[in-house]
Protein backbone atom coordinates (compact mmCIF):
# COMPACT_ATOMS: atom_id res chain seq x y z
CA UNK A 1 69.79 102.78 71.30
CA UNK A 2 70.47 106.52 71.94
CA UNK A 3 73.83 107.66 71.15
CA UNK A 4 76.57 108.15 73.88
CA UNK A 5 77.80 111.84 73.90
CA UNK A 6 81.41 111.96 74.50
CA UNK A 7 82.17 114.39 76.70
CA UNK A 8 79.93 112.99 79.46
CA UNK A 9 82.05 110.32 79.06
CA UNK A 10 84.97 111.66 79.34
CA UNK A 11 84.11 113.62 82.26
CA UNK A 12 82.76 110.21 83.93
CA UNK A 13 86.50 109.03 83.53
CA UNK A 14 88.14 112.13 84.72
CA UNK A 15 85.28 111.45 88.01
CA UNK A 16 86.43 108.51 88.57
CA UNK A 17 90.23 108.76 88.73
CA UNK A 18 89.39 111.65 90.99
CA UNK A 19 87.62 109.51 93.23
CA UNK A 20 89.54 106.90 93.42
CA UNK A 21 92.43 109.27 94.15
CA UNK A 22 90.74 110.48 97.19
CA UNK A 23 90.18 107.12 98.57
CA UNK A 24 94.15 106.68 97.98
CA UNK A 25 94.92 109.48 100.84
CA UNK A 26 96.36 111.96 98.69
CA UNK A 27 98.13 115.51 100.63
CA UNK A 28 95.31 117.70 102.33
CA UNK A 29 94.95 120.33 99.91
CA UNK A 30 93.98 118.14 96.67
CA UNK A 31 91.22 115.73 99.16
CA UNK A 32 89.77 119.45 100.00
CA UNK A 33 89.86 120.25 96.16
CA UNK A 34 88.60 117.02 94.96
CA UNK A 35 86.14 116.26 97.65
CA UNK A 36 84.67 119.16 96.89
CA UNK A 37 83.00 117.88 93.91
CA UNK A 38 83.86 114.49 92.80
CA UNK A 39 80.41 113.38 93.76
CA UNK A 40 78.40 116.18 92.84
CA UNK A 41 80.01 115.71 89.00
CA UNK A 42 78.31 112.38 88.54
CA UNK A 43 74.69 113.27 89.62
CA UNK A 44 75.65 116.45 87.65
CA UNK A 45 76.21 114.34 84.66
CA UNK A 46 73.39 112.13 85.42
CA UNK A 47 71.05 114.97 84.78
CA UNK A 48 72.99 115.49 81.40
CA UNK A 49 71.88 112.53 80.11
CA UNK A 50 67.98 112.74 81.28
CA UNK A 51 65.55 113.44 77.79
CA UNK A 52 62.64 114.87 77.79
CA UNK A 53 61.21 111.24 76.32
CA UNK A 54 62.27 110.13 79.83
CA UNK A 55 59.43 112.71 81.49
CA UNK A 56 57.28 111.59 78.38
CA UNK A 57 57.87 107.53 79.78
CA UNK A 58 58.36 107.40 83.38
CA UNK A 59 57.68 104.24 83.66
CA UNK A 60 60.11 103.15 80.61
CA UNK A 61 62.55 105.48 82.24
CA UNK A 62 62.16 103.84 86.01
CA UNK A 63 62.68 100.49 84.50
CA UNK A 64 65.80 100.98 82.44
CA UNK A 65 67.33 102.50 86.17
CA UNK A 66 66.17 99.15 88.16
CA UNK A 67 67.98 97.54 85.40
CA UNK A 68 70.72 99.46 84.86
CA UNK A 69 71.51 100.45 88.79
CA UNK A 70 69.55 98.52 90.95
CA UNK A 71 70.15 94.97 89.34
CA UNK A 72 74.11 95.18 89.37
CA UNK A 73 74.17 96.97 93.15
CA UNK A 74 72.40 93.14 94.40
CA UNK A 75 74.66 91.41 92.41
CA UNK A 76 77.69 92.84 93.45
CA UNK A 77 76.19 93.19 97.01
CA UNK A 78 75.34 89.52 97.14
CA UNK A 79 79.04 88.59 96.02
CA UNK A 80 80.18 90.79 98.82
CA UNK A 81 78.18 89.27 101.39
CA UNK A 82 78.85 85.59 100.40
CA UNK A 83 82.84 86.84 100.70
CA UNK A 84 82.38 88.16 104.60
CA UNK A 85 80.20 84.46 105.07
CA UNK A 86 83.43 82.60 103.75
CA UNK A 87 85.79 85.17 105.66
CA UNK A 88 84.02 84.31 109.06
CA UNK A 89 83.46 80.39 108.51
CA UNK A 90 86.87 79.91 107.08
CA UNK A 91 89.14 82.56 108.07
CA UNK A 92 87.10 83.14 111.26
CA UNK A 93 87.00 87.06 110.81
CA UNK A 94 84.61 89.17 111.55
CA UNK A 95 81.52 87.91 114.07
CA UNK A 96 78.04 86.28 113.09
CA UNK A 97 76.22 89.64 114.31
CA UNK A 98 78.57 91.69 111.77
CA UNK A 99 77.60 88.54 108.91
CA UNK A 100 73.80 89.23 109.37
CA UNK A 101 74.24 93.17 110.09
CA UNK A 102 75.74 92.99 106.57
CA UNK A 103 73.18 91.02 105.02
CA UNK A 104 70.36 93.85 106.33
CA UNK A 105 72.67 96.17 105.20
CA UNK A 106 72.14 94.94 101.68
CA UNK A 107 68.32 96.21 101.91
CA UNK A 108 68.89 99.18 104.27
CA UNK A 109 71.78 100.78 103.46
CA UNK A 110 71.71 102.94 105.55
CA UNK A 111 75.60 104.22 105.53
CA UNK A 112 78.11 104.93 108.42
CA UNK A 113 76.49 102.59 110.32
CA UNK A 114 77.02 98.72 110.71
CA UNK A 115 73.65 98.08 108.40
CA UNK A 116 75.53 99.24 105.22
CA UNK A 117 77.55 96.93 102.69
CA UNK A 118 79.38 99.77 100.91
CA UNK A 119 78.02 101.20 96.81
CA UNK A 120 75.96 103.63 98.97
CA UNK A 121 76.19 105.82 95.27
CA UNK A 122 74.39 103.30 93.48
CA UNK A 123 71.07 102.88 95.74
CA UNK A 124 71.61 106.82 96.53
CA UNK A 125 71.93 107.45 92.50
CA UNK A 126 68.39 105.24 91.79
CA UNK A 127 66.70 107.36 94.41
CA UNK A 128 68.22 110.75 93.39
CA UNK A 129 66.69 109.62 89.83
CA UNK A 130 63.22 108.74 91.37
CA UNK A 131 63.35 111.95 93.13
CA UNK A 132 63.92 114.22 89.93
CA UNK A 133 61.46 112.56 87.74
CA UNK A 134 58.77 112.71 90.19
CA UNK A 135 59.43 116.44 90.87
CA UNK A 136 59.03 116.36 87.32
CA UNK A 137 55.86 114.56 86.60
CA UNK A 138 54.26 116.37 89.84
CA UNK A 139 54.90 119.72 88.75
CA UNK A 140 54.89 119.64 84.79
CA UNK A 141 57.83 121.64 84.91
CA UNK A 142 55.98 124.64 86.83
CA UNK A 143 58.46 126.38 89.41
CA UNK A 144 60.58 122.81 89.48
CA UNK A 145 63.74 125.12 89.93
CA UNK A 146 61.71 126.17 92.93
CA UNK A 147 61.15 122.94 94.20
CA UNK A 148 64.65 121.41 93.59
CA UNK A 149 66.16 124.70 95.54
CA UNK A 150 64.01 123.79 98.78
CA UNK A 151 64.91 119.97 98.59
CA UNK A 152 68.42 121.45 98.32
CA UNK A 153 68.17 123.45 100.97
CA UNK A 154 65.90 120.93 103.24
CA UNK A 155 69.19 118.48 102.42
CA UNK A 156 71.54 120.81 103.49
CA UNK A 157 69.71 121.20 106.79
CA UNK A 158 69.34 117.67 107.55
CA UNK A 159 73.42 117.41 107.14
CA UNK A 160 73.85 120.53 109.71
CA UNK A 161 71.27 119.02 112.08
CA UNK A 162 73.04 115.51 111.87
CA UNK A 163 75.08 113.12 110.27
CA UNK A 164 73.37 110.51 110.63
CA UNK A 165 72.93 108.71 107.22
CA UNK A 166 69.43 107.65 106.04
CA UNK A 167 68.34 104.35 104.23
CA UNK A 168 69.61 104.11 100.83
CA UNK A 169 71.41 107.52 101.05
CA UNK A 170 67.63 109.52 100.94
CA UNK A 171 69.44 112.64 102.54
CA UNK A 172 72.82 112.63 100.58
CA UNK A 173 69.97 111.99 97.19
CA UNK A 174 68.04 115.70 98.59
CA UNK A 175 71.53 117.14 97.52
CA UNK A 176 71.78 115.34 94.63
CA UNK A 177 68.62 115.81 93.32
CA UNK A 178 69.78 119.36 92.88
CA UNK A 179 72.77 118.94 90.95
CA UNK A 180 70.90 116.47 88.46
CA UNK A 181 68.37 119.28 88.14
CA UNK A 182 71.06 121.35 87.09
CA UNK A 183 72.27 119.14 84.58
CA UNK A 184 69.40 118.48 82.70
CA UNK A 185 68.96 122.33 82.78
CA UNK A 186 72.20 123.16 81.95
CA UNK A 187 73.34 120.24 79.02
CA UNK A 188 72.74 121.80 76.09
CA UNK A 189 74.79 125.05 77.09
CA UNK A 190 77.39 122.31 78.24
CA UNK A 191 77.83 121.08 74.60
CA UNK A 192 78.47 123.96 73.16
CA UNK A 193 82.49 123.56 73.02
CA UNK A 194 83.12 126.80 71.59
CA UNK A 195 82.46 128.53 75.03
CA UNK A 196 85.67 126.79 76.60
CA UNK A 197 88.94 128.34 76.92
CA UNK A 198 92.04 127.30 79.02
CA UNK A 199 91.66 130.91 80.23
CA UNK A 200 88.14 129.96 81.66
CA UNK A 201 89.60 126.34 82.99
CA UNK A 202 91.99 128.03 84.92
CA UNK A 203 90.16 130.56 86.69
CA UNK A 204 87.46 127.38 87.55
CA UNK A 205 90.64 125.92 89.09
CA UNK A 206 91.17 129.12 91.12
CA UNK A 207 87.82 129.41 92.33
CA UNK A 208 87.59 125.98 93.28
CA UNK A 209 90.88 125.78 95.46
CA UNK A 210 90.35 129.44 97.21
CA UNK A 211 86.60 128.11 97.97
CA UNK A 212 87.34 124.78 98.94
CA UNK A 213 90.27 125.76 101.11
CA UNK A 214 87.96 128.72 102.61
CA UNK A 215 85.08 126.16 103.50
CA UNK A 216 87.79 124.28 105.04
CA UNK A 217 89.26 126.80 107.21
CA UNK A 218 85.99 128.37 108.24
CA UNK A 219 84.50 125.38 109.34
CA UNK A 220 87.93 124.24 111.48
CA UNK A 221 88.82 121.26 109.34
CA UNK A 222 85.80 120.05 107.41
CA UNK A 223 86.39 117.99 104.21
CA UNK A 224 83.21 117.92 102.26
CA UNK A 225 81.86 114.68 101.91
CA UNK A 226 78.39 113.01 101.19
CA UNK A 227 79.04 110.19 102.84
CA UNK A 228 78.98 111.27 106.51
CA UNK A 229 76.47 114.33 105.73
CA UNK A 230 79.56 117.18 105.74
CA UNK A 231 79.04 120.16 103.57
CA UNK A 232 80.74 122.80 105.43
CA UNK A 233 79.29 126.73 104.91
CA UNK A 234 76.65 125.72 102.32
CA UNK A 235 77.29 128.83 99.69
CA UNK A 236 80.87 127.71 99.99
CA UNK A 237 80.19 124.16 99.20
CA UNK A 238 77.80 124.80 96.25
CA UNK A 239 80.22 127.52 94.79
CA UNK A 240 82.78 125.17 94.90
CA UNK A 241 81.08 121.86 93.43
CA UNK A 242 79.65 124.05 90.49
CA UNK A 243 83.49 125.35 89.78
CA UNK A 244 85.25 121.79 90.20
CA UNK A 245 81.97 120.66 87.60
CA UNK A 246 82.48 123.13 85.23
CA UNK A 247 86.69 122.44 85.06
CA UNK A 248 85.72 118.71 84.65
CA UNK A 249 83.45 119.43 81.34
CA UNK A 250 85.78 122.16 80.59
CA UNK A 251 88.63 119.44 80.17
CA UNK A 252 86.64 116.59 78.84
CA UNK A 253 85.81 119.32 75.99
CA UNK A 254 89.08 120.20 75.56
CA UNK A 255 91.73 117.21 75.77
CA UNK A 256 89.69 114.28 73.51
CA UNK A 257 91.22 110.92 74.50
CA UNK A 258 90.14 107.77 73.35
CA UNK A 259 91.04 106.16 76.31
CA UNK A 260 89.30 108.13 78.50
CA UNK A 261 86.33 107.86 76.34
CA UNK A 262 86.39 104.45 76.81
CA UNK A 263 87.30 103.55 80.14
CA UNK A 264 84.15 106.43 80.56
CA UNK A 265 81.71 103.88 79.50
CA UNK A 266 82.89 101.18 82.28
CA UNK A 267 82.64 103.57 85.32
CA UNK A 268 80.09 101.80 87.21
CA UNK A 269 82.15 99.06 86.51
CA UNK A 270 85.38 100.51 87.85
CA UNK A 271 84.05 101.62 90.46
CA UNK A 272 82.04 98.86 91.96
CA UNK A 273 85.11 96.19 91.47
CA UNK A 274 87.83 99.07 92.81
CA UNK A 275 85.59 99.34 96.21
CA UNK A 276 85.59 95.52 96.21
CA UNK A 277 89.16 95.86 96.49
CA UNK A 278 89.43 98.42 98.68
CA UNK A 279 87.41 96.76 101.37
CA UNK A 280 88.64 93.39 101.30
């Protein structure tokens, strides 16, 4: 079993409470700040843990994911959708077209639309993962950064052309495929904890609230969010999801916390039962 590293962790618990505080309707200015890159972290992280004995056993690799992402969404998704059946034949909530809308949903999910059943990120995060290791295999690491830039870029498009959502979050995962990419690049730099000073977190934290605020402004009230395809002025948004990243590792780095740590191993957990919640 390959050893957990810590600060991803950490980081995944520092995500999470960040997310869940933007669900909670929190003043304007910290949604803009955290919505800025409370998603982008975990694909971010994602890429952190990807080894190159992953590339070496794609197959291995694909597997562990279905497994690890794909068996838990249908469980949780089935619960969910046996919970609206009792809510309309008991409570008599909801209609039968909304029932068996949700019950497609649980294969299409295809978000902001009545074909969804909510955990968009976990189908979105198996196809972000499918999407970066074929890039991978495809190319043998020959221009990749090349090739993860125009997905980018192709995502980015798609989300200024329309919002609406695609099955199993495809166009939110041409986004995310980037920020992975820049994980896996980027995670041995990322342990070096040497390189991280409360100077540096602090002018991350600057950066990220002038940008965020800026792409706000500019774009007459836009909150960024992967959900409904809204990324604002594009340098704006990437600026500011690679600032709110790098003040997320910076911190898991620099405050250790047991807690944290562990509570960082249950995320999907957390997650998944705190949308339950939310929603019913």
């Amino acid at each position: 079993m390959d050893k957990r590293i810590e600060w991803i962790d950490i980081a995944k618990f520092y995500g999470i409470l960040l997310v869940i505080i933007g669900h909670c309707g929190p003043p304007i200015v910290p949604k803009i700040m955290l919505s800025s890159f409370h998603m982008p972290l975990f694909f971010f992280l994602s890429g952190c843990t990807v080894k190159e004995k992953h590339l070496e056993q794609p197959r291995k690799f694909i597997k562990s994911r279905v497994k690890g992402i794909l068996v838990p969404y249908f469980l949780l998704a089935f619960v969910m959708f046996i919970w609206k059946i009792l809510q309309f034949a008991i409570f008599h909530t909801g209609s039968l077209e909304g029932v068996l809308k949700q019950f497609l949903g649980i294969f299409v999910q295809c978000r902001s639309t009545g074909y969804a059943i909510g955990l968009w990120f976990l189908p979105c995060l198996f196809v972000t993962e499918l999407i970066f290791i074929g890039v991978q295999l495809l190319f043998k690491h020959r221009g990749v950064g090349v090739i993860f830039s125009v997905i980018f870029i192709v995502g980015l498009v798609y989300g200024e052309c329309t919002t609406f959502a695609l099955p199993w979050g495809i166009d939110a995962a041409l986004i995310a495929s980037g920020f992975m990419y820049l994980g896996a690049r980027l995670k041995q730099k990322c342990n070096h904890r040497s390189m991280y000073t409360y100077i540096f977190l602090i002018v991350l934290f600057i950066i990220d609230v002038c940008v965020s605020l800026m792409n706000y402004t500019f774009t007459s009230g836009i909150v960024v969010d992967m959900w409904s395809n809204e990324y604002g002025i594009a340098p704006l948004f990437v600026i500011g999801a690679c600032a709110g990243i790098g003040m997320i590792i910076m911190i898991s780095h620099l405050t250790i916390n047991r807690f944290a740590l562990y509570i960082g191993t249950k995320t999907l957990y957390i997650w998944n039962s705190y949308y339950i919640y939310r929603i019913y």
